[in-house]
Amino acid sequence: MLELLIATLTLVGFAFICGSLLGFASIKFKVEGNPIVDQINEVLPQTQCGQCGYPGCKPYAEAIAEGEAINRCPPGGEAGIKALAELLDMEVVELDESCGEESLPTVVVIREDECIGCTKCIQACPVDAITGAAKMMHTVIESECTGCDLCIPPCPVDCIDIVEIQPTIDDWHWPNPAQLNKPSQIPVKVIS
Amino acid sequence: MSKSIVKSVSSKSIVEQAKGSFHGGIHPAEFKNISNQQSIKDLPIAAQLVIPVKQQLGQTGEVVVNLGDRISRGQLLVKATGILSANIHSPADGIVTSLSPAYVGHPSGMKSAAITIKTDLEQSEGKIFEPIDWRNPSNLEEIQSRIRQAGIVGLGGATFPTHVKTSSREINTLIVNAMECEPFITCDDRMLKDIPKQVIEGAQIVANLVKAKNIIFATEDNKQLSIEKLSEAISKTTESIPMSIVVAPTKYPSGGEKQTIELVTGKQVPSGKIPASMGLLVQNVATLHAVFNAVVKGQPLYQRLVTITGNLVDRPGNYWIAFGTQITDLIEHFNVDVNDCEKVIIGGPLMGQSVTDFTAPVTKATNCLIFNKADKTEKAWLTQTTEHQPCIRCGECEKVCPADLLPQQLLWYSQSDQWENLQQQGILDCIECGACAYVCPSEIPLVQYYRYGKSSLKDIQRKNVIAEKAKKRFDFKEMRIQREKAERAAKHKKAAEARRQAALDKKNDSDGKQQAINDALARVKQKKASVGQAQGVAQTETDEKKES
């Protein structure tokens, strides 16, 4: 009888210690917010364009964490969907065409002589990439523009153009040799 | 400058065999004696020079001349911006005729910013700097800034700005890279044969600057004549920092920086580390000569020694060629039969690239130009099919990789766009020497796959930086909107509070204001009433007068 008591007490004591340790850890090391949201947000391209139907990348990341489809981000494109699928251990799916198409990176440019200085685009820009003041000309800081095009609908005089970013020599990408007609060879090998 | 050190150095043999060896390597046909038989000559300055605005690794500089400007030889054309950048000077007297982008021989085929100069017939000397007495220890700062001003970059082909490398002060050994392991190229070899003293002085200047205790010339055993000339020059010199020559067996690519270090010291530079972390500085022969020119002669870097070679060239050899000299001018000068020449190889045949647009100019990176007859010996399937043969997993590439990588794995990951795995396999340690592609029995253009992979990785990195920036700005805007909202709300709350307080005050009349107002009003009323009374009295008096 005593043995039974000892065994029971030992186990109860052990369980109590473990339980209090766990309880302590859950308070001490409490994670603020949902860490998976941040991880998803890292993968999203941060254009803040809202093409997914959410007002920015973070809200979309939150929605994905809640079970929204991962194929609603056209700027992220195929690579983005792949990365999300890998992160969330899901199937790779095609881009949802209702959200838009994957396109080359763009920026917007204001035709400055036509701008009336209404500040509507400034308010619409999610990344503060437009500078100007009321009744003064506005202009886009191109290096900060994500190409989300959110400034275009509010413009009352339609003076904002979408411009494709031209690749420069510095950010030129070596082509995939599998897609080249004639991959270059090593001349010395051919000669000898 | 104590002579005893020099004596002790020259008394023992200064030529020794390389201690170490590196993994892999290949032995391609050398073709070096086409161009290394003739001594160095000057090439007359062409009528027109096209000078690319960016000729080095790092940031593009800022153009400081205008269209139509008359410029003199050695004048600054492009000013360096930031640390990793280099000045560019005019190689000739002349007039700036165009600042529009030109074809600069980039593998993309894209045009890039360039300065076109119409040169004068009469040329000045172009020595724009005052010579510096480099042996005087108080001039070190001046030498360092001179290296920077003169626009010197690594002339072995990587074009890394030299002043960045020489800013280190914890160097033990300066290794002079004279390996020149790639076929056809002989400019460093020829420089050591013809002007070894100037190279030695350049090496002494740099070693003195970085406080190196000794200088090692690293070369290959196929350059016996230049080893002889160099050791002769070293034994005659009176310079203070001891010098020796290390000779490695000829093998490609022993001229790679990390390979050279492994050969000379027997130690490997860890991945991701720079040689300076081991107390080593590696400089190419031509770079040291450029330092000599800048410090001793006062001449900025506006020309370089270029190997002109190939079976279509009339007088192959090594020539001082001004930057901006177009290949078309060289074709004319060397009587190259253009019909036989489909493409020109800039750089060596393994690491260089072929250009088909001959308006491309000579730049700081151009160490060699090969004009070879369009070869008819290509294997038929190479030109007929667009796809290479599949990898058969023979493992030959792994055996020759000097960076100890697994070329097959790199190929798989590049082909299947698995960038993370590619990076884990060490793609960034690949020096693109082409040894793997050279031995590949399937003739797979391996280096092209690696370049594709590397630029994809770079792309991802760039996109991440942009995304990170956008995220920050978005978060900031959100924060600002929230803050403004909160501020507005606080303001409204304050105003409402004030109003409520006012109403309350009115009601309670806590400070007696209302009382005062009431009192004042009462006084006014009273006054009005009394005035009315007085007026009434006066009125009755006049009435009485009228009556009487």
Coordinates of C-alpha atoms in Angstrom, one line a residue, chain A:
Chain A
M1 CA 0.0 0.0 0.0
L2 CA 2.8 2.3 1.0
E3 CA 4.6 1.5 -2.3
L4 CA 1.6 2.5 -4.2
L5 CA 1.4 5.7 -2.4
I6 CA 5.0 6.5 -2.9
A7 CA 4.7 5.8 -6.7
T8 CA 1.6 7.9 -7.0
L9 CA 3.1 10.8 -5.0
T10 CA 6.3 10.7 -7.1
L11 CA 4.4 10.8 -10.3
V12 CA 2.1 13.6 -9.1
G13 CA 5.1 15.5 -7.9
F14 CA 6.9 15.0 -11.2
A15 CA 3.9 16.1 -13.1
F16 CA 3.5 19.1 -10.9
I17 CA 7.2 20.2 -11.5
C18 CA 6.9 19.6 -15.3
G19 CA 3.6 21.5 -15.4
S20 CA 4.8 24.5 -13.5
L21 CA 7.9 24.6 -15.7
L22 CA 5.7 24.6 -18.8
G23 CA 3.5 27.2 -17.3
F24 CA 6.4 29.4 -16.4
A25 CA 7.9 29.0 -19.9
S26 CA 4.6 29.9 -21.6
I27 CA 4.5 33.1 -19.8
K28 CA 8.2 34.0 -19.8
F29 CA 8.8 33.1 -23.5
K30 CA 5.4 34.2 -24.8
V31 CA 5.6 35.1 -28.5
E32 CA 3.9 38.3 -29.5
G33 CA 1.8 38.0 -32.6
N34 CA 1.8 35.1 -35.0
P35 CA 5.3 34.2 -36.1
I36 CA 4.1 32.5 -39.2
V37 CA 2.6 35.8 -40.4
D38 CA 6.0 37.4 -40.3
Q39 CA 7.6 34.5 -42.2
I40 CA 4.9 34.8 -44.9
N41 CA 5.3 38.5 -45.0
E42 CA 9.1 38.0 -45.5
V43 CA 8.3 36.1 -48.7
L44 CA 5.8 38.6 -50.1
P45 CA 7.4 41.2 -52.4
Q46 CA 6.2 44.2 -50.4
T47 CA 4.9 46.1 -53.3
Q48 CA 1.8 46.9 -51.1
C49 CA -0.2 47.0 -54.4
G50 CA -3.4 45.4 -53.0
Q51 CA -3.9 43.2 -56.1
C52 CA -4.6 40.3 -53.8
G53 CA -7.6 42.1 -52.4
Y54 CA -6.0 43.0 -49.1
P55 CA -4.7 46.5 -48.2
G56 CA -1.0 45.6 -48.2
C57 CA 1.3 42.7 -47.9
K58 CA 1.0 42.3 -44.1
P59 CA -2.8 42.0 -44.2
Y60 CA -2.5 39.4 -47.0
A61 CA 0.1 37.5 -45.0
E62 CA -2.3 37.5 -42.0
A63 CA -5.0 36.2 -44.4
I64 CA -2.8 33.4 -45.7
A65 CA -2.1 32.4 -42.1
E66 CA -5.9 32.2 -41.7
G67 CA -6.1 29.9 -44.8
E68 CA -6.4 32.3 -47.8
A69 CA -5.1 31.0 -51.1
I70 CA -1.4 31.6 -51.7
N71 CA -1.7 32.4 -55.4
R72 CA -3.1 35.9 -55.2
C73 CA 0.1 37.8 -55.5
P74 CA 1.0 38.8 -59.1
P75 CA 4.1 40.8 -58.3
G76 CA 5.5 37.8 -56.5
G77 CA 4.7 35.6 -59.5
E78 CA 5.5 32.0 -59.9
A79 CA 8.7 32.2 -57.8
G80 CA 6.7 33.8 -54.9
I81 CA 4.0 31.1 -55.0
K82 CA 6.8 28.4 -55.0
A83 CA 8.4 30.0 -52.0
L84 CA 5.1 30.3 -50.1
A85 CA 4.2 26.7 -51.0
E86 CA 7.6 25.6 -49.6
L87 CA 7.2 27.6 -46.5
L88 CA 3.7 26.4 -45.7
D89 CA 4.2 22.9 -47.1
M90 CA 1.5 23.3 -49.7
E91 CA 1.0 22.4 -53.3
V92 CA 2.3 24.8 -55.9
V93 CA -0.7 26.3 -57.8
E94 CA -1.0 28.6 -60.7
L95 CA -1.4 32.3 -60.2
D96 CA -5.0 33.4 -59.7
E97 CA -5.7 35.3 -63.0
S98 CA -8.5 37.4 -61.4
C99 CA -5.8 39.2 -59.3
G100 CA -3.7 40.2 -62.3
E101 CA -0.8 38.9 -64.4
E102 CA 2.8 38.6 -63.5
S103 CA 4.6 41.5 -65.3
L104 CA 8.0 43.0 -65.5
P105 CA 8.9 45.4 -62.7
T106 CA 7.5 48.9 -63.3
V107 CA 7.6 52.3 -61.7
V108 CA 5.2 55.3 -62.1
V109 CA 6.2 58.7 -63.4
I110 CA 4.2 61.9 -63.0
R111 CA 4.0 64.2 -66.0
E112 CA 5.0 67.1 -64.0
D113 CA 3.7 70.0 -66.1
E114 CA 0.2 68.5 -66.0
C115 CA 0.1 67.9 -62.3
I116 CA -2.3 70.2 -60.5
G117 CA -1.0 69.5 -57.0
C118 CA -4.0 67.9 -55.5
T119 CA -2.0 65.6 -53.2
K120 CA -4.4 62.7 -53.8
C121 CA -1.6 60.4 -55.1
I122 CA 0.5 61.3 -52.1
Q123 CA -2.2 60.0 -49.8
A124 CA -2.6 56.9 -51.9
C125 CA 1.0 55.9 -52.0
P126 CA 1.6 53.1 -49.5
V127 CA 5.4 53.7 -49.3
D128 CA 5.6 57.5 -49.3
A129 CA 7.3 57.5 -52.6
I130 CA 5.6 60.6 -53.9
T131 CA 6.7 64.0 -52.7
G132 CA 5.0 67.4 -53.2
A133 CA 2.6 69.8 -51.4
A134 CA -0.9 71.2 -52.0
K135 CA -1.0 73.2 -55.3
M136 CA 2.6 72.4 -55.9
M137 CA 4.0 69.9 -58.4
H138 CA 4.4 66.3 -57.2
T139 CA 7.0 63.9 -58.3
V140 CA 7.8 60.2 -57.8
I141 CA 11.0 59.1 -56.0
E142 CA 11.7 56.3 -58.5
S143 CA 14.1 54.4 -56.3
E144 CA 11.3 54.1 -53.6
C145 CA 8.4 53.3 -56.0
T146 CA 7.2 49.7 -55.8
G147 CA 5.1 49.9 -59.0
C148 CA 1.9 49.2 -57.1
D149 CA 0.0 51.7 -59.3
L150 CA -2.3 52.7 -56.4
C151 CA -1.7 56.3 -57.2
I152 CA -3.2 56.1 -60.7
P153 CA -7.0 55.8 -60.0
P154 CA -7.1 58.8 -57.6
C155 CA -5.4 61.2 -60.0
P156 CA -8.0 63.6 -61.4
V157 CA -6.0 64.7 -64.4
D158 CA -4.5 61.3 -65.4
C159 CA -1.0 62.6 -65.4
I160 CA 0.7 59.4 -64.0
D161 CA 2.4 57.0 -66.4
I162 CA 3.5 53.4 -65.8
V163 CA 7.1 52.9 -67.0
E164 CA 8.9 49.5 -67.3
I165 CA 12.2 49.5 -65.5
Q166 CA 14.9 49.1 -68.1
P167 CA 17.6 46.7 -67.2
T168 CA 20.9 48.4 -66.9
I169 CA 24.3 46.8 -67.4
D170 CA 24.8 46.6 -63.6
D171 CA 21.7 44.6 -63.0
W172 CA 21.8 42.6 -66.1
H173 CA 21.1 38.9 -65.7
W174 CA 23.2 36.2 -67.4
P175 CA 20.8 34.2 -69.6
N176 CA 19.9 30.6 -69.0
P177 CA 22.2 28.6 -71.3
A178 CA 19.5 26.0 -71.8
Q179 CA 17.4 28.6 -73.6
L180 CA 20.3 30.0 -75.7
N181 CA 20.6 29.1 -79.4
K182 CA 24.3 28.8 -79.2
P183 CA 25.9 28.4 -75.9
S184 CA 29.4 29.7 -76.1
Q185 CA 32.3 27.3 -76.1
I186 CA 35.8 27.4 -74.8
P187 CA 37.9 28.5 -77.8
V188 CA 41.1 26.9 -76.7
K189 CA 39.4 23.6 -76.5
V190 CA 38.1 23.9 -80.1
I191 CA 41.5 24.9 -81.4
S192 CA 43.6 22.2 -79.8

